[in-house]
């Protein structure tokens, strides 16, 4: 009976153990494929950087076949020479370890196999105890039933620490010998294989002497086990490898920071949008420009290059020296200067409120009736008087921009800018109408993306940092209106009055460009595009210090031009407008149809139906002088009136004067008592007194003989009709 009871208990225990073994799952860590340290690749597959994690500075999982011919064999010989013969547990080594532990009274040796060590790493066990050892043995035995020896060995090596937070032979080989593991020599394989036994103690960078002694001990052991011959031992001991200090690549640090901020969780190898060639070009050109400026009041700059077709960021440089300045000028908001003006004009043209030929007033008092509390000035403190929209935008004039803003409406224009991707940190009420001239803060990367939208013909999308990102594309303006704005930004002649003929913006090819300088000379910008790429540049001081009267065309434009010239080695100019636009010849002075008085005739682009229908002839005097509305009176009398324009006389009767009363002299002959009829309504005037026409004299003047009564006088001319009453007694 007792014997039966004992057998029953034994059977129950065996069954329980069997069930426990069957139930016991593999560690979750082993069920999850190793992704390794997140690695960023550029658009051509080149490594940008590796992103350290809490567990590893670098970990690059590879297949066993990629570890070279010697490293796996040497590892087995050093760590577990019966690896290919046992089933996860080396009973011979385990018994020897148990004997040593019992003799010591504590666990001093585990006799662990590679499989058991893999289980231990997967479970992250730190302490030694009998239960943990039983668990590792059980899982190791079970793992050998599921995985091949090759997979177990590869996983073990890829998870092993080789010092300096390098996990796996690939990371160790790159760090210590600057090469992939498959290219390790025999001596280098021996050197690396010994490090995981005590990665801190044998750290090649901190304790090279200890690592050297470990290499020699490994040679001794490998020779004793028969892996090496005495001759090989002698040769390898005389040619001890010398490890170096090879850090992983770390390019484009500002770009990497921006990417991590947008996407904090990154795993595995990730394809970005960056082009390392363009990135390095932008970094070199920026550093050279800061050096060339050689100004104590100009400390730094930033560059963004975007692919027009996709919106992908090809280069992002936040500062000229990341080691000394980690304030990212590419993603930090700064005062926008005049860089937003094209979008307001685009909205006005798109809504058919303005055309590129519309005449706007560039005078000191032009907007006082629109914004009484706002008095903007041009950057050069000069005013050009009447300017067409093309000139106003190309020359970056401030007063006409405010007039255009008033036509569109400030709030409407502000919302339109947000559609282009500008994320303003404050509201329109905080900025007021001055947001269009530089009060608003924008990011360089958003500015580049918005201008890339112009290059796409009015299609807006967010800038992409990863190849896998997808953002919706939104049409903000018609392709036709965008083509007109782009044509203006490419027009060197139109910006001549402000920038001259030889500025950095002047290209022989069609290249769109716009500058901007914030108030107080704290920020300078230049942005523009060719057919394939948009380049945006910011130059200034990270702390916001002013730059002593430095304009964008002096600081930012040369760098922008240098980058654009480099791109044009492979890129193409902006193609001429081929959208549904209408070309018309216009008067260069008035934007109306040409007349014999027009000082010049140019070809302008229009949306269909917005072409001018009025002749410019009414804007010129008989002598060919330009006649301007009365709002130009102050400007016409100033020294800035370089072409002798005069104010168009207000349509009125000069003689007889208003309320005049004439007295007939009884002594003088009747023919000597006549009044001359004069009016400011142009030539070819016709006069009527009480509806009866008055014929002109042979010299073309008009006279009327005084006759007692109340009379109604009317003058009809090309500039209008005026009437007046007068009395003769």
XYZ file of C-alpha atoms in Angstrom:
729
model
C 0.000 0.000 0.000
C 2.776 2.401 0.912
C 4.616 1.469 -2.242
C 1.521 2.229 -4.323
C 1.086 5.541 -2.543
C 4.697 6.469 -3.239
C 4.344 5.563 -6.906
C 1.179 7.647 -7.087
C 2.839 10.669 -5.509
C 5.837 10.285 -7.829
C 3.549 10.053 -10.840
C 1.652 13.140 -9.737
C 4.886 15.065 -9.270
C 6.182 13.933 -12.663
C 2.885 14.847 -14.289
C 2.873 18.230 -12.568
C 6.428 18.890 -13.692
C 5.554 17.800 -17.217
C 2.505 20.036 -17.261
C 4.556 22.915 -15.871
C 7.176 22.433 -18.556
C 4.524 22.297 -21.256
C 2.712 25.309 -19.870
C 5.826 27.385 -19.234
C 5.968 29.993 -22.026
C 9.106 31.276 -23.634
C 10.131 34.750 -22.449
C 8.215 37.440 -24.282
C 11.515 39.099 -25.135
C 12.475 36.097 -27.257
C 9.138 36.119 -29.025
C 9.744 39.709 -30.180
C 12.158 40.159 -33.098
C 15.184 42.316 -32.366
C 14.842 45.678 -34.091
C 18.091 47.051 -32.771
C 18.976 50.662 -32.292
C 16.741 52.941 -34.398
C 18.747 53.963 -37.448
C 17.894 56.864 -39.710
C 18.736 56.508 -43.395
C 18.799 59.238 -45.985
C 16.837 59.129 -49.210
C 19.590 57.047 -50.836
C 19.904 54.546 -47.997
C 22.973 56.099 -46.377
C 23.138 56.125 -42.589
C 22.449 59.479 -40.942
C 22.607 58.466 -37.298
C 21.692 55.820 -34.748
C 19.396 56.790 -31.914
C 20.544 55.414 -28.528
C 18.025 53.733 -26.258
C 18.073 53.118 -22.507
C 19.565 49.661 -23.021
C 22.075 50.306 -25.790
C 24.089 53.018 -27.456
C 24.240 50.871 -30.561
C 22.671 47.518 -31.362
C 22.597 46.191 -34.925
C 21.112 42.672 -35.184
C 22.562 40.593 -38.018
C 22.309 37.032 -39.251
C 24.841 34.406 -38.170
C 26.125 34.278 -41.736
C 26.955 37.996 -41.517
C 29.238 37.547 -38.494
C 32.180 36.206 -40.462
C 33.742 32.762 -40.530
C 35.466 32.852 -37.148
C 33.479 34.816 -34.566
C 30.643 32.267 -34.038
C 33.126 29.337 -33.813
C 35.381 31.164 -31.375
C 32.407 32.192 -29.226
C 31.244 28.565 -28.972
C 34.765 27.398 -28.106
C 35.116 30.013 -25.366
C 31.613 29.949 -23.904
C 30.090 26.532 -24.538
C 32.306 24.059 -26.393
C 29.658 21.285 -26.239
C 27.002 23.661 -27.616
C 26.197 21.542 -30.665
C 26.001 18.308 -28.592
C 23.769 19.197 -25.642
C 20.027 19.890 -25.563
C 20.179 23.232 -23.799
C 21.687 21.922 -20.578
C 25.297 20.771 -20.314
C 24.925 18.268 -17.477
C 28.675 17.777 -17.211
C 29.239 21.487 -16.745
C 26.184 21.762 -14.477
C 27.388 19.004 -12.144
C 30.831 20.557 -11.943
C 29.243 23.910 -11.128
C 27.009 22.371 -8.457
C 30.035 20.790 -6.813
C 31.816 24.143 -6.737
C 28.722 25.916 -5.395
C 28.167 23.350 -2.623
C 31.784 23.541 -1.652
C 31.582 27.341 -1.464
C 28.181 27.381 0.234
C 26.810 29.805 -2.319
C 26.314 30.091 -6.059
C 29.644 31.084 -7.559
C 29.372 29.281 -10.893
C 26.442 28.390 -13.056
C 27.961 26.280 -15.793
C 25.457 27.937 -18.087
C 25.223 27.040 -21.720
C 24.797 29.620 -24.440
C 21.102 28.713 -24.525
C 20.765 29.299 -20.793
C 22.614 32.592 -21.007
C 20.263 33.668 -23.774
C 17.280 32.887 -21.545
C 18.891 34.805 -18.704
C 19.421 37.876 -20.905
C 15.842 37.668 -22.176
C 14.512 37.541 -18.623
C 16.902 40.274 -17.485
C 17.756 38.292 -14.350
C 20.179 40.080 -12.049
C 20.306 37.814 -8.963
C 21.392 34.216 -8.595
C 19.119 31.689 -6.849
C 18.143 28.048 -7.257
C 14.625 28.752 -8.537
C 15.883 31.074 -11.239
C 18.426 28.463 -12.273
C 15.670 25.839 -12.506
C 13.577 28.161 -14.632
C 16.470 28.921 -16.985
C 17.270 25.225 -17.376
C 13.659 24.395 -18.151
C 13.178 27.198 -20.660
C 16.560 26.456 -22.240
C 15.580 22.818 -22.747
C 12.256 23.889 -24.209
C 13.869 26.556 -26.450
C 16.144 23.899 -27.945
C 13.025 22.004 -29.022
C 11.729 25.082 -30.911
C 14.753 26.933 -32.284
C 17.737 25.775 -34.283
C 21.244 26.001 -32.841
C 22.138 28.645 -35.391
C 19.229 30.858 -34.373
C 20.054 30.475 -30.687
C 23.689 31.387 -31.273
C 22.778 34.383 -33.427
C 20.289 35.681 -30.841
C 22.830 35.200 -28.066
C 25.517 37.143 -29.899
C 23.156 39.934 -30.983
C 22.015 40.436 -27.358
C 25.449 40.200 -25.734
C 27.145 43.310 -24.378
C 30.606 44.023 -25.760
C 31.228 47.092 -23.613
C 30.480 50.795 -24.014
C 26.765 49.984 -24.410
C 27.437 48.182 -27.681
C 25.188 45.168 -28.029
C 25.984 42.553 -30.631
C 29.118 41.848 -32.697
C 28.151 44.274 -35.471
C 28.042 47.231 -33.090
C 31.274 46.089 -31.402
C 33.099 45.550 -34.691
C 32.139 49.023 -35.939
C 33.055 50.672 -32.614
C 36.450 49.026 -32.111
C 37.669 48.261 -35.622
C 35.576 50.505 -37.871
C 34.283 47.663 -40.045
C 31.329 45.268 -40.226
C 31.592 41.969 -38.369
C 31.860 39.934 -41.576
C 35.197 41.676 -42.321
C 36.865 40.920 -38.972
C 40.214 39.203 -39.135
C 40.891 36.076 -37.079
C 42.747 38.044 -34.408
C 39.997 40.676 -34.229
C 37.375 37.939 -33.890
C 39.267 36.455 -30.922
C 39.574 39.900 -29.360
C 35.869 40.706 -29.653
C 34.673 37.220 -28.641
C 36.273 37.533 -25.212
C 34.655 40.856 -24.265
C 31.127 39.656 -23.265
C 32.510 37.666 -20.301
C 33.139 40.980 -18.471
C 32.357 43.911 -20.768
C 33.038 46.560 -18.129
C 36.303 45.061 -16.890
C 37.561 44.399 -20.414
C 36.408 47.726 -21.883
C 38.864 48.399 -24.755
C 38.534 52.167 -24.412
C 38.918 52.414 -20.647
C 41.017 49.343 -19.874
C 42.939 48.397 -23.004
C 45.563 46.516 -20.952
C 42.914 44.240 -19.427
C 41.349 43.662 -22.818
C 44.806 42.766 -24.156
C 45.381 40.220 -21.365
C 41.948 38.735 -22.008
C 42.883 38.326 -25.662
C 46.003 36.367 -24.676
C 44.013 34.129 -22.278
C 41.474 33.475 -25.022
C 44.307 32.374 -27.338
C 45.581 29.995 -24.649
C 42.160 28.438 -24.183
C 41.463 28.136 -27.895
C 44.812 26.459 -28.439
C 44.193 24.004 -25.573
C 40.815 23.065 -27.024
C 42.459 22.365 -30.365
C 40.832 25.132 -32.351
C 44.254 26.716 -33.017
C 47.587 25.074 -33.701
C 50.721 26.171 -31.835
C 51.884 27.935 -34.985
C 48.633 29.869 -35.169
C 48.935 30.714 -31.497
C 52.414 32.121 -32.003
C 51.363 34.182 -34.997
C 48.209 35.542 -33.325
C 49.982 36.395 -30.089
C 52.598 38.367 -32.004
C 49.985 40.305 -34.039
C 47.645 41.444 -31.319
C 44.899 43.696 -32.761
C 44.814 47.340 -31.761
C 41.246 48.593 -31.295
C 40.306 52.144 -32.243
C 37.531 54.476 -31.184
C 34.962 54.658 -33.977
C 31.753 56.486 -33.149
C 28.647 55.859 -35.273
C 27.783 58.557 -37.829
C 25.887 61.528 -36.514
C 24.926 63.781 -39.392
C 22.263 66.493 -39.528
C 21.759 66.872 -35.754
C 19.140 69.629 -36.077
C 17.177 67.507 -38.532
C 17.376 64.525 -36.165
C 16.143 66.661 -33.256
C 13.235 67.944 -35.344
C 12.337 64.404 -36.369
C 12.424 63.106 -32.787
C 10.225 65.979 -31.678
C 7.668 65.159 -34.371
C 7.884 61.370 -33.919
C 9.231 60.393 -30.474
C 8.896 56.616 -31.062
C 11.173 55.326 -33.828
C 12.080 51.681 -34.292
C 14.345 49.793 -36.661
C 15.759 51.281 -39.823
C 13.773 54.297 -40.927
C 14.001 55.979 -44.323
C 13.935 59.758 -44.040
C 13.583 62.420 -46.721
C 17.039 63.867 -46.105
C 19.682 63.943 -48.840
C 23.080 63.869 -47.142
C 24.754 65.491 -50.140
C 22.435 68.520 -49.964
C 22.625 68.528 -46.172
C 26.417 68.719 -46.174
C 26.331 71.338 -48.948
C 23.963 73.505 -46.891
C 26.111 73.114 -43.765
C 29.306 74.090 -45.585
C 27.722 77.079 -47.344
C 26.132 78.358 -44.130
C 29.396 78.151 -42.189
C 31.207 79.908 -45.049
C 28.629 82.731 -45.159
C 28.818 83.370 -41.409
C 32.614 83.486 -41.709
C 32.453 85.777 -44.738
C 30.129 88.224 -42.984
C 32.682 88.440 -40.155
C 30.348 90.555 -38.059
C 30.181 90.508 -34.285
C 26.481 91.355 -34.520
C 25.624 88.422 -36.817
C 26.077 85.102 -35.069
C 24.232 82.412 -36.944
C 21.791 81.235 -39.582
C 19.681 78.345 -40.809
C 18.837 76.661 -44.110
C 15.976 74.476 -45.324
C 15.805 72.822 -48.754
C 12.554 71.165 -49.846
C 11.703 68.990 -52.825
C 8.898 70.831 -54.601
C 7.091 67.810 -55.993
C 6.715 65.888 -52.731
C 7.210 68.465 -49.970
C 10.090 66.341 -48.618
C 12.764 68.112 -46.590
C 16.083 67.388 -48.316
C 18.233 69.493 -45.964
C 17.652 71.164 -42.614
C 20.429 73.096 -40.877
C 19.459 74.871 -37.688
C 22.779 76.562 -36.939
C 26.294 76.898 -38.284
C 27.751 74.951 -35.351
C 25.571 72.458 -33.479
C 28.246 71.892 -30.829
C 28.135 75.517 -29.681
C 24.570 76.492 -30.587
C 21.705 74.052 -30.348
C 18.973 76.644 -30.884
C 17.402 75.374 -34.092
C 16.829 78.371 -36.340
C 14.971 76.199 -38.850
C 12.142 75.230 -36.487
C 12.063 78.213 -34.143
C 9.536 81.012 -34.781
C 11.010 84.369 -35.791
C 9.603 87.659 -37.144
C 8.739 87.088 -40.792
C 9.759 90.376 -42.400
C 8.241 90.769 -45.888
C 8.214 87.065 -46.742
C 4.423 86.757 -46.478
C 3.566 89.524 -48.971
C 3.301 87.221 -52.030
C 0.490 85.278 -50.388
C -1.616 88.395 -49.770
C -1.167 89.560 -53.356
C -1.948 86.018 -54.502
C -5.213 86.053 -52.582
C -6.143 89.427 -54.073
C -5.383 88.288 -57.631
C -7.060 84.928 -57.101
C -10.228 86.713 -55.925
C -9.958 89.164 -58.845
C -9.619 92.123 -56.502
C -6.317 93.134 -58.076
C -4.277 92.315 -61.149
C -0.526 92.396 -61.630
C -1.101 95.689 -63.486
C -3.294 97.388 -60.889
C -1.875 100.756 -59.847
C -1.311 101.142 -56.102
C -0.112 104.198 -54.215
C 3.308 104.062 -52.614
C 3.165 107.344 -50.711
C 3.553 108.265 -47.019
C -0.123 109.185 -46.625
C -1.718 106.485 -48.802
C -3.172 104.350 -45.995
C -4.026 106.891 -43.351
C -7.703 106.692 -44.192
C -7.548 102.879 -43.958
C -5.365 102.391 -40.837
C -5.199 105.691 -39.008
C -3.016 104.286 -36.217
C -0.516 102.569 -38.509
C 2.273 104.326 -40.385
C 4.510 101.811 -42.201
C 7.583 102.885 -44.127
C 9.623 101.242 -46.858
C 12.941 99.697 -45.876
C 14.850 102.387 -47.827
C 12.598 105.223 -46.606
C 11.788 106.159 -50.214
C 8.432 106.177 -51.964
C 7.856 105.456 -55.641
C 4.415 107.024 -55.986
C 2.149 105.104 -58.384
C 3.375 101.487 -58.781
C 1.866 98.477 -60.416
C 1.289 95.382 -58.258
C 4.150 93.677 -60.081
C 6.585 96.383 -59.007
C 5.107 96.669 -55.527
C 5.663 92.978 -54.794
C 8.988 92.622 -56.604
C 10.393 95.691 -54.832
C 8.851 94.579 -51.517
C 7.166 97.928 -50.899
C 5.311 98.190 -47.598
C 2.588 100.759 -48.245
C 1.139 98.997 -51.336
C 1.172 95.724 -49.384
C -1.059 97.298 -46.734
C -3.369 98.620 -49.454
C -3.585 95.097 -50.919
C -4.275 93.758 -47.426
C -7.139 96.247 -47.021
C -8.639 95.024 -50.306
C -8.532 91.396 -49.150
C -9.350 92.071 -45.512
C -6.806 91.482 -42.740
C -8.693 88.639 -41.076
C -9.378 86.877 -44.351
C -5.726 87.186 -45.397
C -4.583 85.848 -42.024
C -6.750 82.739 -42.384
C -5.477 82.217 -45.930
C -1.907 82.193 -44.626
C -2.823 79.453 -42.171
C -3.995 77.342 -45.102
C -0.450 77.552 -46.459
C 0.840 75.889 -43.294
C 1.860 78.874 -41.178
C 1.168 78.151 -37.510
C 1.294 81.554 -35.859
C 1.950 81.504 -32.099
C -0.388 84.481 -31.572
C -3.698 85.707 -32.940
C -4.489 88.373 -35.522
C -5.707 90.696 -32.758
C -2.220 90.576 -31.255
C -0.490 91.346 -34.568
C -2.827 93.824 -36.257
C -2.331 94.752 -39.897
C 1.436 94.719 -39.402
C 1.551 90.930 -39.551
C 2.039 91.219 -43.297
C 5.167 93.355 -42.843
C 6.914 91.283 -40.180
C 5.025 91.435 -36.871
C 4.071 87.768 -37.132
C 6.431 84.935 -36.181
C 6.977 82.012 -38.547
C 9.281 79.007 -38.818
C 11.811 78.710 -41.620
C 10.700 75.162 -42.419
C 7.085 76.324 -42.795
C 8.168 79.225 -44.994
C 10.041 76.839 -47.286
C 7.032 74.520 -47.440
C 4.675 77.386 -48.316
C 6.890 78.609 -51.169
C 7.182 75.014 -52.386
C 3.383 75.195 -52.582
C 3.747 78.163 -54.940
C 6.163 76.099 -57.017
C 3.481 73.370 -57.185
C 0.973 75.833 -58.590
C -1.032 76.674 -55.468
C -1.055 73.273 -53.753
C -0.198 73.284 -50.044
C 1.083 70.403 -47.896
C 3.100 70.014 -44.708
C 6.869 69.450 -44.954
C 7.762 65.739 -44.793
C 10.623 64.422 -42.673
C 10.051 60.689 -43.237
C 9.602 58.888 -46.521
C 6.589 57.061 -45.071
C 4.763 60.236 -43.995
C 1.663 61.277 -45.864
C -0.032 64.631 -45.592
C -3.040 65.783 -47.591
C -2.463 68.200 -50.455
C -4.825 71.172 -50.451
C -5.444 73.633 -53.245
C -5.276 77.100 -51.720
C -5.121 79.214 -54.888
C -5.722 78.639 -58.568
C -2.813 77.572 -60.734
C -3.350 80.641 -62.931
C -3.136 83.166 -60.095
C -0.135 81.327 -58.641
C 1.580 81.431 -62.043
C 1.221 85.226 -62.076
C 2.749 85.593 -58.588
C 5.563 83.209 -59.517
C 6.252 85.229 -62.644
C 6.570 88.381 -60.536
C 8.981 86.672 -58.125
C 11.128 85.684 -61.124
C 11.146 89.217 -62.609
C 14.589 90.805 -62.164
C 13.555 93.977 -63.979
C 10.519 94.508 -61.739
C 12.653 94.554 -58.575
C 15.384 96.766 -60.051
C 14.218 99.966 -58.316
C 14.777 98.423 -54.877
C 17.533 95.866 -55.427
C 19.406 97.089 -58.492
C 20.399 94.984 -61.468
C 23.237 92.978 -59.890
C 21.833 91.825 -56.564
C 22.196 88.185 -55.433
C 18.568 87.726 -56.511
C 19.398 88.424 -60.160
C 19.718 85.187 -62.123
C 19.988 84.774 -65.850
C 17.491 81.920 -65.479
C 13.914 82.193 -64.224
C 14.342 81.744 -60.467
C 11.704 82.901 -57.978
C 13.017 84.880 -55.007
C 11.750 86.958 -52.078
C 13.590 88.643 -49.224
C 12.434 89.795 -45.816
C 13.922 91.882 -43.008
C 12.172 92.154 -39.663
C 11.796 95.403 -37.744
C 14.917 96.414 -35.864
C 17.038 94.323 -38.253
C 16.697 91.263 -36.031
C 15.959 88.684 -38.738
C 16.868 88.481 -42.406
C 15.277 85.994 -44.778
C 15.558 84.925 -48.381
C 13.401 82.235 -49.929
C 12.817 81.100 -53.478
C 12.684 78.160 -55.822
C 13.625 76.671 -59.139
C 11.604 73.930 -60.801
C 12.746 71.137 -58.459
C 13.699 72.676 -55.115
C 12.788 75.473 -52.721
C 15.565 77.020 -50.624
C 14.886 79.128 -47.529
C 17.595 80.942 -45.549
C 17.511 82.803 -42.233
C 20.420 84.859 -40.895
C 20.333 86.504 -37.481
C 21.092 86.026 -33.808
C 19.511 83.250 -31.740
C 19.022 85.673 -28.847
C 17.253 88.235 -31.055
C 19.955 90.911 -30.959
C 19.676 93.436 -33.834
C 22.167 93.289 -36.698
C 22.979 96.965 -37.153
C 21.058 98.005 -40.283
C 21.706 94.762 -42.153
C 19.197 93.914 -44.891
C 18.289 90.468 -46.128
C 19.811 91.157 -49.529
C 23.155 91.648 -47.771
C 23.079 88.793 -45.244
C 20.705 86.020 -46.292
C 20.478 86.486 -50.065
C 24.142 85.685 -50.877
C 23.866 82.336 -49.095
C 20.545 81.592 -50.786
C 22.032 82.442 -54.185
C 25.088 80.254 -53.566
C 22.879 77.281 -52.745
C 20.610 77.918 -55.708
C 23.563 78.087 -58.099
C 24.727 74.704 -56.793
C 21.276 73.205 -57.260
C 21.069 74.535 -60.802
C 23.912 72.203 -61.767
C 21.201 69.541 -61.959
C 17.939 71.459 -61.526
C 15.979 73.460 -64.086
C 14.679 77.046 -64.069
C 11.063 77.820 -63.293
C 9.119 77.228 -66.515
C 7.185 80.174 -68.015
C 3.512 80.468 -67.171
C 1.529 78.042 -69.310
C -1.657 78.048 -67.265
C -4.891 79.714 -68.357
C -3.523 83.249 -68.223
C -3.961 86.061 -70.732
C -1.055 88.149 -72.003
C -1.735 91.783 -72.805
C 0.419 94.788 -73.651
C -0.076 97.584 -71.133
C 1.192 101.048 -70.396
C 4.184 100.724 -68.061
C 3.216 103.849 -66.116
C -0.492 103.229 -65.556
C -1.154 99.536 -66.101
C -3.882 100.451 -68.613
C -4.027 99.964 -72.349
C -1.134 101.671 -74.162
C -1.563 105.107 -75.740
C 0.702 107.426 -77.700
C 1.681 109.095 -74.402
C 2.760 105.847 -72.684
C 6.436 106.121 -71.679
C 6.863 102.381 -72.163
C 4.900 99.299 -73.134
C 5.277 95.934 -71.384
C 3.516 92.587 -71.531
C 1.544 91.596 -68.447
C -0.256 88.435 -67.320
C -3.944 88.452 -66.348
C -6.611 86.049 -65.275
C -9.146 85.795 -68.101
C -11.654 88.621 -67.811
C -9.436 90.893 -65.703
C -7.532 92.522 -68.572
C -7.676 96.349 -68.660
C -10.256 97.901 -70.998
C -9.503 101.585 -70.384
C -6.958 103.544 -72.391
C -4.103 105.229 -70.556
C -4.584 108.394 -72.647
C -6.734 110.070 -69.986
C -3.799 109.778 -67.538
C -1.547 112.068 -69.567
C -1.614 115.771 -70.303
C -1.277 117.131 -73.823
C 2.424 117.577 -73.086
C 2.729 113.897 -72.106
C 3.011 114.442 -68.359
C 1.493 111.808 -66.108
C -1.654 113.101 -64.379
C -2.384 111.484 -61.012
C -5.430 111.573 -58.727
C -5.533 114.097 -55.939
C -4.349 111.557 -53.322
C -0.900 111.819 -54.910
C -0.736 115.589 -54.352
C 1.822 115.481 -51.518
C 4.014 112.990 -53.323
C 3.876 114.978 -56.564
C 5.179 118.042 -54.755
C 8.029 116.105 -53.136
C 11.551 115.504 -54.430
C 10.718 111.796 -54.896
C 8.600 112.657 -57.928
C 11.390 111.798 -60.345
C 9.327 111.704 -63.537
C 7.478 115.003 -63.208
C 3.979 113.705 -62.585
C 1.321 116.258 -61.712
C -2.016 116.007 -59.985
C -4.933 115.503 -62.317
C -7.012 118.701 -61.942
C -10.310 118.193 -60.255
C -13.121 118.591 -62.805
C -14.412 122.121 -62.091
C -15.216 125.429 -63.731
C -12.515 127.949 -63.012
C -14.211 130.963 -64.639
C -16.803 132.201 -63.907
C -16.200 131.493 -60.237
C -18.812 130.025 -57.949
C -21.478 132.563 -56.928
C -19.996 135.250 -59.164
C -22.112 138.372 -59.867
C -21.145 140.473 -62.887
C -22.144 144.159 -63.378
C -22.563 145.571 -66.909
C -20.726 148.834 -67.425
C -22.886 151.298 -69.358
C -19.832 153.198 -70.646
C -17.798 150.344 -72.172
C -18.696 148.870 -75.539
C -20.651 145.619 -75.319
C -17.949 143.620 -77.139
C -15.481 144.553 -74.451
C -17.729 143.177 -71.712
C -17.142 139.455 -72.156
C -15.946 136.661 -69.789
C -13.630 133.783 -70.730
C -14.980 130.324 -69.950
C -12.368 128.054 -68.301
C -12.635 124.524 -66.844
C -10.274 121.727 -65.691
C -11.790 118.869 -67.649
C -9.147 118.375 -70.310
C -9.126 119.467 -73.910
C -12.001 119.391 -76.431
C -14.383 121.124 -74.029
C -17.859 122.082 -75.191
C -19.686 124.932 -73.442
C -23.404 125.556 -73.010
C -25.241 128.546 -71.500
C -28.819 127.712 -70.652
C -28.454 124.747 -73.012
C -27.272 126.807 -75.992
C -23.782 125.908 -77.324
C -21.071 128.558 -77.296
C -18.802 128.428 -80.351
C -15.035 128.682 -79.816
C -12.930 131.590 -81.007
C -10.413 131.034 -83.825
C -7.681 130.499 -81.222
C -9.767 127.803 -79.532
C -10.741 129.845 -76.485
C -14.354 130.426 -75.390
C -15.893 133.810 -74.574
C -19.466 134.801 -73.653
C -20.807 138.350 -73.840
C -22.413 139.579 -70.644
C -26.185 139.709 -70.731
C -28.349 140.567 -67.733
C -30.045 137.602 -66.033
C -29.564 134.339 -64.052
C -27.588 131.917 -66.163
C -26.860 128.174 -66.065
C -23.417 127.240 -67.416
C -22.279 123.693 -68.353
C -18.928 122.420 -69.581
C -18.531 118.962 -71.143
C -15.072 117.446 -71.648
C -13.196 114.157 -71.775
C -12.704 114.170 -68.000
C -16.321 114.788 -67.098
C -19.126 117.328 -66.970
C -19.442 120.282 -64.607
C -22.120 122.919 -64.136
C -22.354 126.295 -62.455
C -24.798 129.221 -62.040
C -23.875 132.894 -62.152
C -25.637 136.283 -62.280
C -25.241 139.300 -64.566
C -26.798 142.665 -63.611
